[in-house]
Each structure stands twice: as structure tokens, then as C-alpha cells.
């Protein structure tokens, strides 16, 4: 029984790491799936399979490698020479995505609470430093609380959306898009983007748990939950006309159809963004500590200072530019992860 409880904690961290700013607000789901209508459902199911299969495989390999950070995992996956370039790319990705998340946190305050974006960012900075001082237990605790709340409210909102007029017509519709070629890459680039980022958290977490049954349970449940959340969010988002025009479409839908829980849902969106921020900052900190012999607090302060500067760029602009770009570059990561055999652990 304890292994299943521990596995659920790993699943919560997995889900909490992936959901992030674009996922929580709905903007990322629109960008990769919902704007393609019915075809988006097929893409989500394929991405969900990749989350289950490759997320679990990554953690199992991390245990066998006894990898403490994503750098060691990348060395196994890409070889010593290429992994150096990938590690630099990973660091740039994590900093860029953290910048998106800080910007998203600020956007929540500005657009839906009428509070300055900077106040939202500074509050997020304070809470992030606080959780980093607690360490791994803090990361587990936040995810264990926020993720179930997010799942419950996502399905509450979906249950309201499916009762709207023309819901089934919206589900079956296949809209015409100018960049339709991206449709075929979207499930792979989406899974690749999120898995390469999640390794910053899942690799050290799996190594610390050091129990294959626990991480297998966590990977399967976590990947399954991500699939269900993606589907429920998609079914909700397709009911909003011109959904691609909104920065935080999920909050707009809740405001229009479920006003009584609007502020609670906004708080949950912020919590979802926050879980990914602490996960990625934690992963970056674990990596940088191998190079700098200074206190972890100062490392986290440096990371936060850099991502705060990035977050000054407009949230929607950041997400639309960085996420698809990182997703395409990350395709090589899931390809190598897919072809690697779990029982072969000699670093190249």
C-alpha cells in the first residue's frame, strides 16, 4: 500500500511539473491541440501515450543510472560530446520556460484580479524562495495539494461546458488553419517539450525514490492523469469562440459559465503555474550546484533574477514563440529515449 501512496506522490509531481503556465491557462493546449478541432483529440491521445510510456521509461533509466541531475541522464542518452550542447540547450529552455511561467503568473494577477503584473511576479518570487528552502519535501507537498484540486475543478468546468448548445458540433468540427502541417507534429513536439523539461525534476526525484515499482506506478498514473486533464481542457476550450485570441482562455470560460467559482479557479490556475515554477527552479538548482560551490539559496536567487528579466516580455508572445520552437528541437530527445533499451546502461 505504501508503494501506491508513494507512487501517487511521484504522479502528482509529474503532473504538477508538466501543467505549467501554458497548460493551466489553456493557452498551450489551444496552441498545440484545440485549434485543430476534432483532430486535436487524436493528437491528445497520442501525446498521452507518450507521457505514460516515455515518462515511466525515463524514471526507470534514471534509477539504474543513479543520475542526480538531467546532465547525467543526457550524457547517457546523447553521449559525452553531444550532451554538453544539450545541457546548455536544456538550461536555456528551463530559463525560458520559467520566464513564461513567471509572466503567466503576473498575467493572472493583472487580467483577472486587477492587480499589477509586477506584484504577481514578486509574490511568486517570494513563495518560490520559501519552497526552495524547504527542498524536496516542499516540492512534494505543493504538488500533492494543488494537483488534485486542479483535476477536480477541471472536470467540474468540463461538466458545465458539455451542456452548452452546439457542444458536439464543436467537438466534431475540423477548422481550417493556415499552418496545418504543424498538426502532424503537435503530439510529438508537445510530448517532447514537456518530457525534456520534466526530466529536470523527474530524474533527481526518481533517483532519490530509488524504487522501480513506485516510479512505474507514478509514471503510469501521472501520464494517464495528464491525458485526462488535456481531454477535459480541450472539451472546455472548444466551446469558446475565437479561443486563440485570449491569453487565459480557461479563466474566461469559467467567468462566463461558472461565475460562482471564478476566483477559486483563478487561484487554482495560479497554483498550477506555481507548481511548475518550483519544479523547474528546483531542477535548475540541482544542476548548477554541481558547478558552483555556493549556498543553494544564492543559486536559486540567481536563477530567479534571470527568469524575472525574461518574464518582462509579453506572456502570449513568449509562449507562442518559445514553446513550439523548443518542442521541435526536443523531438530528437524523445526519439533517442524511445529507441534506448532499459537494460543497457553504459554511457556513450
Tab-separated table of C-alpha atoms in Angstrom:
chain	number	residue	atom	x	y	z
A	1	UNK	CA	0.000	0.000	0.000
A	2	UNK	CA	2.843	2.374	0.837
A	3	UNK	CA	4.291	1.944	-2.657
A	4	UNK	CA	0.999	3.084	-4.204
A	5	UNK	CA	0.892	6.141	-1.924
A	6	UNK	CA	4.494	6.973	-2.829
A	7	UNK	CA	3.643	6.349	-6.479
A	8	UNK	CA	0.754	8.824	-6.234
A	9	UNK	CA	3.182	11.436	-4.879
A	10	UNK	CA	5.501	10.854	-7.843
A	11	UNK	CA	2.467	11.123	-10.158
A	12	UNK	CA	1.496	14.425	-8.518
A	13	UNK	CA	4.996	15.824	-9.094
A	14	UNK	CA	4.910	14.579	-12.709
A	15	UNK	CA	1.552	16.254	-13.377
A	16	UNK	CA	2.491	19.370	-11.427
A	17	UNK	CA	5.714	19.792	-13.389
A	18	UNK	CA	4.014	19.490	-16.780
A	19	UNK	CA	0.880	21.592	-16.249
A	20	UNK	CA	2.757	24.923	-16.091
A	21	UNK	CA	1.656	28.342	-17.265
A	22	UNK	CA	0.529	27.471	-20.785
A	23	UNK	CA	-1.255	24.295	-19.671
A	24	UNK	CA	-3.006	25.885	-16.701
A	25	UNK	CA	-4.258	28.917	-18.592
A	26	UNK	CA	-5.313	26.849	-21.612
A	27	UNK	CA	-3.103	28.843	-23.988
A	28	UNK	CA	-0.674	25.964	-24.569
A	29	UNK	CA	-3.469	23.447	-25.187
A	30	UNK	CA	-5.040	25.783	-27.750
A	31	UNK	CA	-1.674	26.266	-29.470
A	32	UNK	CA	-0.958	22.540	-29.824
A	33	UNK	CA	-4.407	20.892	-29.943
A	34	UNK	CA	-7.699	22.769	-29.627
A	35	UNK	CA	-7.314	24.977	-32.686
A	36	UNK	CA	-7.328	21.782	-34.786
A	37	UNK	CA	-10.790	20.746	-33.546
A	38	UNK	CA	-11.593	17.013	-33.692
A	39	UNK	CA	-8.087	16.105	-34.882
A	40	UNK	CA	-6.827	17.646	-31.633
A	41	UNK	CA	-8.478	14.800	-29.690
A	42	UNK	CA	-6.492	12.190	-31.622
A	43	UNK	CA	-3.321	14.198	-31.056
A	44	UNK	CA	-4.011	14.395	-27.306
A	45	UNK	CA	-4.443	10.606	-27.048
A	46	UNK	CA	-1.147	10.063	-28.859
A	47	UNK	CA	0.632	12.610	-26.651
A	48	UNK	CA	-0.886	10.903	-23.591
A	49	UNK	CA	0.542	7.548	-24.638
A	50	UNK	CA	3.980	9.151	-24.972
A	51	UNK	CA	3.645	10.679	-21.498
A	52	UNK	CA	2.872	7.267	-19.982
A	53	UNK	CA	5.430	5.202	-21.893
A	54	UNK	CA	8.381	7.589	-22.082
A	55	UNK	CA	7.855	9.366	-18.748
A	56	UNK	CA	7.941	5.991	-16.972
A	57	UNK	CA	10.925	4.803	-19.013
A	58	UNK	CA	12.878	7.967	-18.223
A	59	UNK	CA	12.449	7.479	-14.472
A	60	UNK	CA	13.357	3.782	-14.622
A	61	UNK	CA	16.544	4.596	-16.522
A	62	UNK	CA	17.353	7.375	-14.020
A	63	UNK	CA	17.239	4.837	-11.188
A	64	UNK	CA	19.594	2.431	-12.983
A	65	UNK	CA	21.971	5.273	-13.819
A	66	UNK	CA	21.713	6.669	-10.273
A	67	UNK	CA	21.502	10.032	-12.050
A	68	UNK	CA	21.349	13.029	-9.735
A	69	UNK	CA	20.555	15.540	-12.498
A	70	UNK	CA	19.411	15.818	-16.091
A	71	UNK	CA	23.042	16.333	-17.149
A	72	UNK	CA	23.947	12.747	-16.222
A	73	UNK	CA	20.814	11.470	-17.965
A	74	UNK	CA	21.633	13.411	-21.141
A	75	UNK	CA	25.177	12.054	-21.126
A	76	UNK	CA	23.746	8.543	-21.254
A	77	UNK	CA	21.203	9.457	-23.919
A	78	UNK	CA	23.322	11.596	-26.266
A	79	UNK	CA	26.908	10.656	-25.436
A	80	UNK	CA	29.504	12.837	-23.700
A	81	UNK	CA	30.177	15.234	-26.561
A	82	UNK	CA	26.654	15.993	-27.771
A	83	UNK	CA	25.283	16.003	-24.219
A	84	UNK	CA	27.326	19.125	-23.429
A	85	UNK	CA	25.425	21.040	-26.098
A	86	UNK	CA	22.118	19.518	-24.962
A	87	UNK	CA	22.756	20.542	-21.366
A	88	UNK	CA	23.306	24.149	-22.442
A	89	UNK	CA	20.134	23.938	-24.533
A	90	UNK	CA	18.270	22.445	-21.556
A	91	UNK	CA	19.381	25.261	-19.300
A	92	UNK	CA	18.240	27.830	-21.866
A	93	UNK	CA	14.905	26.020	-22.194
A	94	UNK	CA	14.320	25.868	-18.455
A	95	UNK	CA	15.176	29.538	-18.034
A	96	UNK	CA	12.958	30.475	-20.992
A	97	UNK	CA	10.009	28.387	-19.802
A	98	UNK	CA	10.372	29.653	-16.229
A	99	UNK	CA	10.239	33.148	-17.710
A	100	UNK	CA	6.976	32.199	-19.453
A	101	UNK	CA	5.601	30.894	-16.162
A	102	UNK	CA	6.547	33.995	-14.175
A	103	UNK	CA	4.973	36.099	-16.920
A	104	UNK	CA	1.873	33.878	-16.778
A	105	UNK	CA	1.657	34.306	-13.001
A	106	UNK	CA	1.791	38.067	-13.490
A	107	UNK	CA	-0.868	37.860	-16.232
A	108	UNK	CA	-3.241	36.062	-13.814
A	109	UNK	CA	-2.975	38.939	-11.339
A	110	UNK	CA	-3.264	41.635	-13.997
A	111	UNK	CA	-6.092	40.257	-16.151
A	112	UNK	CA	-8.270	38.524	-13.577
A	113	UNK	CA	-7.611	40.177	-10.219
A	114	UNK	CA	-6.962	43.734	-11.375
A	115	UNK	CA	-3.603	43.768	-9.604
A	116	UNK	CA	-0.308	44.885	-11.127
A	117	UNK	CA	1.569	42.178	-13.047
A	118	UNK	CA	4.747	43.069	-11.133
A	119	UNK	CA	3.056	42.430	-7.780
A	120	UNK	CA	2.072	38.962	-9.005
A	121	UNK	CA	5.632	38.257	-10.126
A	122	UNK	CA	7.174	39.497	-6.853
A	123	UNK	CA	4.752	37.397	-4.780
A	124	UNK	CA	5.687	34.365	-6.885
A	125	UNK	CA	9.388	35.085	-6.305
A	126	UNK	CA	8.864	35.171	-2.535
A	127	UNK	CA	6.860	31.908	-2.486
A	128	UNK	CA	9.375	30.168	-4.770
A	129	UNK	CA	12.309	31.043	-2.495
A	130	UNK	CA	10.330	29.826	0.523
A	131	UNK	CA	9.600	26.416	-1.060
A	132	UNK	CA	13.198	26.055	-2.304
A	133	UNK	CA	14.445	26.488	1.263
A	134	UNK	CA	12.253	23.544	2.313
A	135	UNK	CA	13.620	21.382	-0.539
A	136	UNK	CA	12.184	18.164	-1.982
A	137	UNK	CA	9.512	17.872	0.721
A	138	UNK	CA	8.222	21.295	-0.232
A	139	UNK	CA	8.009	20.327	-3.908
A	140	UNK	CA	6.083	17.151	-2.995
A	141	UNK	CA	3.757	18.988	-0.580
A	142	UNK	CA	2.727	21.743	-3.019
A	143	UNK	CA	2.061	19.289	-5.857
A	144	UNK	CA	0.147	16.861	-3.630
A	145	UNK	CA	-2.250	19.690	-2.686
A	146	UNK	CA	-2.593	21.602	-5.973
A	147	UNK	CA	-2.839	18.729	-8.488
A	148	UNK	CA	-5.981	17.032	-7.034
A	149	UNK	CA	-7.685	20.438	-6.756
A	150	UNK	CA	-6.856	21.193	-10.365
A	151	UNK	CA	-8.209	17.837	-11.583
A	152	UNK	CA	-11.479	18.220	-9.636
A	153	UNK	CA	-12.165	21.747	-10.855
A	154	UNK	CA	-11.166	20.905	-14.440
A	155	UNK	CA	-13.838	18.227	-14.557
A	156	UNK	CA	-16.407	20.492	-12.867
A	157	UNK	CA	-15.857	23.105	-15.568
A	158	UNK	CA	-15.955	20.470	-18.322
A	159	UNK	CA	-19.267	19.105	-16.996
A	160	UNK	CA	-20.757	22.572	-17.470
A	161	UNK	CA	-19.211	23.044	-20.909
A	162	UNK	CA	-20.604	19.833	-22.402
A	163	UNK	CA	-24.130	21.104	-21.671
A	164	UNK	CA	-23.671	24.196	-23.818
A	165	UNK	CA	-25.530	24.392	-27.176
A	166	UNK	CA	-23.670	23.008	-30.189
A	167	UNK	CA	-21.082	21.256	-27.979
A	168	UNK	CA	-20.973	18.102	-30.109
A	169	UNK	CA	-20.772	20.151	-33.291
A	170	UNK	CA	-17.757	21.923	-31.795
A	171	UNK	CA	-16.146	18.581	-30.884
A	172	UNK	CA	-16.520	17.182	-34.402
A	173	UNK	CA	-15.555	20.364	-36.248
A	174	UNK	CA	-12.234	20.448	-38.125
A	175	UNK	CA	-11.394	24.127	-38.656
A	176	UNK	CA	-9.207	25.343	-41.493
A	177	UNK	CA	-5.797	26.563	-40.296
A	178	UNK	CA	-3.005	28.122	-42.317
A	179	UNK	CA	-0.222	26.071	-40.716
A	180	UNK	CA	-1.985	22.703	-40.888
A	181	UNK	CA	1.330	20.888	-41.355
A	182	UNK	CA	2.064	21.507	-37.675
A	183	UNK	CA	-0.904	19.294	-36.825
A	184	UNK	CA	1.081	16.141	-37.589
A	185	UNK	CA	3.968	17.173	-35.371
A	186	UNK	CA	1.938	18.619	-32.481
A	187	UNK	CA	1.529	15.448	-30.309
A	188	UNK	CA	5.215	14.593	-30.681
A	189	UNK	CA	6.555	18.126	-30.217
A	190	UNK	CA	4.203	18.707	-27.254
A	191	UNK	CA	5.259	15.493	-25.506
A	192	UNK	CA	8.909	16.141	-26.375
A	193	UNK	CA	8.818	19.677	-24.974
A	194	UNK	CA	7.226	18.635	-21.700
A	195	UNK	CA	9.270	15.464	-21.197
A	196	UNK	CA	12.617	17.156	-21.808
A	197	UNK	CA	11.629	19.831	-19.286
A	198	UNK	CA	10.171	17.325	-16.817
A	199	UNK	CA	13.442	15.383	-16.717
A	200	UNK	CA	14.951	18.263	-14.709
A	201	UNK	CA	12.600	17.219	-11.889
A	202	UNK	CA	11.771	13.566	-12.598
A	203	UNK	CA	15.392	12.383	-12.934
A	204	UNK	CA	16.570	13.550	-9.469
A	205	UNK	CA	13.214	12.616	-7.908
A	206	UNK	CA	13.333	9.074	-9.350
A	207	UNK	CA	16.930	8.665	-8.241
A	208	UNK	CA	16.003	9.769	-4.729
A	209	UNK	CA	12.950	7.476	-4.550
A	210	UNK	CA	15.106	4.615	-5.896
A	211	UNK	CA	12.202	2.183	-6.242
A	212	UNK	CA	11.209	0.966	-9.710
A	213	UNK	CA	7.730	-0.139	-8.694
A	214	UNK	CA	6.979	3.270	-7.172
A	215	UNK	CA	8.168	5.252	-10.214
A	216	UNK	CA	6.383	2.842	-12.577
A	217	UNK	CA	3.130	3.472	-10.683
A	218	UNK	CA	3.865	7.203	-10.673
A	219	UNK	CA	4.657	7.286	-14.390
A	220	UNK	CA	1.551	5.372	-15.457
A	221	UNK	CA	-0.840	7.296	-13.178
A	222	UNK	CA	0.834	10.634	-13.900
A	223	UNK	CA	0.760	10.131	-17.676
A	224	UNK	CA	-2.841	8.909	-17.518
A	225	UNK	CA	-3.932	11.918	-15.485
A	226	UNK	CA	-2.205	14.282	-17.907
A	227	UNK	CA	-4.161	12.680	-20.761
A	228	UNK	CA	-7.483	13.076	-18.923
A	229	UNK	CA	-6.712	16.698	-17.998
A	230	UNK	CA	-5.747	17.508	-21.575
A	231	UNK	CA	-9.002	15.993	-22.873
A	232	UNK	CA	-11.177	17.752	-20.284
A	233	UNK	CA	-9.462	21.085	-21.002
A	234	UNK	CA	-9.858	20.571	-24.758
A	235	UNK	CA	-13.581	19.818	-24.426
A	236	UNK	CA	-13.933	23.023	-22.415
A	237	UNK	CA	-11.804	25.252	-24.661
A	238	UNK	CA	-13.554	24.355	-27.931
A	239	UNK	CA	-16.774	25.935	-26.584
A	240	UNK	CA	-15.159	29.412	-26.521
A	241	UNK	CA	-15.478	31.301	-29.844
A	242	UNK	CA	-12.167	32.676	-31.167
A	243	UNK	CA	-10.360	30.873	-28.366
A	244	UNK	CA	-6.903	31.601	-29.815
A	245	UNK	CA	-7.359	35.333	-29.187
A	246	UNK	CA	-7.333	35.048	-25.369
A	247	UNK	CA	-4.259	34.963	-23.098
A	248	UNK	CA	-6.001	32.942	-20.358
A	249	UNK	CA	-8.960	31.296	-22.123
A	250	UNK	CA	-9.798	28.867	-19.290
A	251	UNK	CA	-10.441	31.739	-16.890
A	252	UNK	CA	-12.643	33.488	-19.476
A	253	UNK	CA	-14.765	30.348	-19.834
A	254	UNK	CA	-15.167	29.952	-16.076
A	255	UNK	CA	-16.067	33.633	-15.725
A	256	UNK	CA	-18.767	33.317	-18.398
A	257	UNK	CA	-20.293	29.976	-17.411
A	258	UNK	CA	-19.366	29.275	-13.782
A	259	UNK	CA	-19.069	32.679	-12.127
A	260	UNK	CA	-19.575	31.323	-8.597
A	261	UNK	CA	-16.219	29.524	-8.639
A	262	UNK	CA	-14.379	32.074	-10.780
A	263	UNK	CA	-11.947	33.364	-8.148
A	264	UNK	CA	-11.351	29.870	-6.783
A	265	UNK	CA	-10.470	28.706	-10.290
A	266	UNK	CA	-8.159	31.681	-10.832
A	267	UNK	CA	-6.377	30.694	-7.597
A	268	UNK	CA	-6.043	27.121	-8.901
A	269	UNK	CA	-4.620	28.376	-12.206
A	270	UNK	CA	-2.042	30.317	-10.231
A	271	UNK	CA	-1.305	27.221	-8.129
A	272	UNK	CA	-0.779	25.153	-11.282
A	273	UNK	CA	1.666	27.707	-12.645
A	274	UNK	CA	3.454	27.801	-9.306
A	275	UNK	CA	3.945	24.012	-9.169
A	276	UNK	CA	5.827	24.106	-12.471
A	277	UNK	CA	7.891	27.105	-11.417
A	278	UNK	CA	9.160	25.405	-8.271
A	279	UNK	CA	9.757	22.142	-10.143
A	280	UNK	CA	11.874	23.768	-12.836
A	281	UNK	CA	13.741	26.085	-10.471
A	282	UNK	CA	14.494	23.064	-8.282
A	283	UNK	CA	15.806	21.114	-11.286
A	284	UNK	CA	17.973	24.030	-12.428
A	285	UNK	CA	19.319	24.499	-8.922
A	286	UNK	CA	20.260	20.818	-8.638
A	287	UNK	CA	22.188	21.112	-11.894
A	288	UNK	CA	24.005	24.371	-11.148
A	289	UNK	CA	25.067	23.148	-7.695
A	290	UNK	CA	27.397	20.692	-9.432
A	291	UNK	CA	29.361	23.626	-10.857
A	292	UNK	CA	29.189	26.304	-8.180
A	293	UNK	CA	30.228	25.675	-4.588
A	294	UNK	CA	27.961	28.335	-3.084
A	295	UNK	CA	24.872	28.115	-0.914
A	296	UNK	CA	21.777	26.829	-2.686
A	297	UNK	CA	19.839	29.951	-1.668
A	298	UNK	CA	22.168	32.135	-3.743
A	299	UNK	CA	21.854	29.770	-6.701
A	300	UNK	CA	18.064	30.000	-6.554
A	301	UNK	CA	18.279	33.785	-6.247
A	302	UNK	CA	20.430	33.981	-9.407
A	303	UNK	CA	18.011	31.725	-11.319
A	304	UNK	CA	15.011	33.773	-10.211
A	305	UNK	CA	16.726	37.055	-11.148
A	306	UNK	CA	17.361	35.795	-14.701
A	307	UNK	CA	13.847	34.423	-15.261
A	308	UNK	CA	12.311	37.602	-13.828
A	309	UNK	CA	14.043	39.594	-16.577
A	310	UNK	CA	12.712	37.155	-19.204
A	311	UNK	CA	9.203	37.435	-17.755
A	312	UNK	CA	9.066	41.134	-18.657
A	313	UNK	CA	8.302	40.084	-22.244
A	314	UNK	CA	4.569	39.759	-23.019
A	315	UNK	CA	3.237	36.369	-21.850
A	316	UNK	CA	1.398	35.390	-25.046
A	317	UNK	CA	4.369	36.401	-27.213
A	318	UNK	CA	6.769	34.326	-25.107
A	319	UNK	CA	4.596	31.220	-25.169
A	320	UNK	CA	3.756	31.340	-28.881
A	321	UNK	CA	7.424	31.833	-29.811
A	322	UNK	CA	9.332	29.630	-27.381
A	323	UNK	CA	7.079	26.598	-26.838
A	324	UNK	CA	6.715	25.395	-30.465
A	325	UNK	CA	10.415	26.139	-31.135
A	326	UNK	CA	11.572	24.171	-28.084
A	327	UNK	CA	9.112	21.394	-28.951
A	328	UNK	CA	10.552	20.804	-32.416
A	329	UNK	CA	14.154	20.849	-31.170
A	330	UNK	CA	13.184	18.409	-28.393
A	331	UNK	CA	11.944	15.776	-30.866
A	332	UNK	CA	15.418	14.230	-31.005
A	333	UNK	CA	15.206	13.713	-27.221
A	334	UNK	CA	12.083	11.533	-27.311
A	335	UNK	CA	13.375	9.674	-30.376
A	336	UNK	CA	16.549	8.630	-28.534
A	337	UNK	CA	14.582	7.887	-25.358
A	338	UNK	CA	12.239	5.688	-27.391
A	339	UNK	CA	14.986	3.605	-29.038
A	340	UNK	CA	17.186	3.210	-25.950
A	341	UNK	CA	16.842	-0.157	-24.229
A	342	UNK	CA	16.311	-0.056	-20.476
A	343	UNK	CA	18.734	-2.864	-19.755
A	344	UNK	CA	21.679	-1.177	-21.466
A	345	UNK	CA	23.243	1.386	-19.143
A	346	UNK	CA	26.722	2.014	-20.428
A	347	UNK	CA	27.247	5.724	-21.053
A	348	UNK	CA	28.342	6.536	-24.573
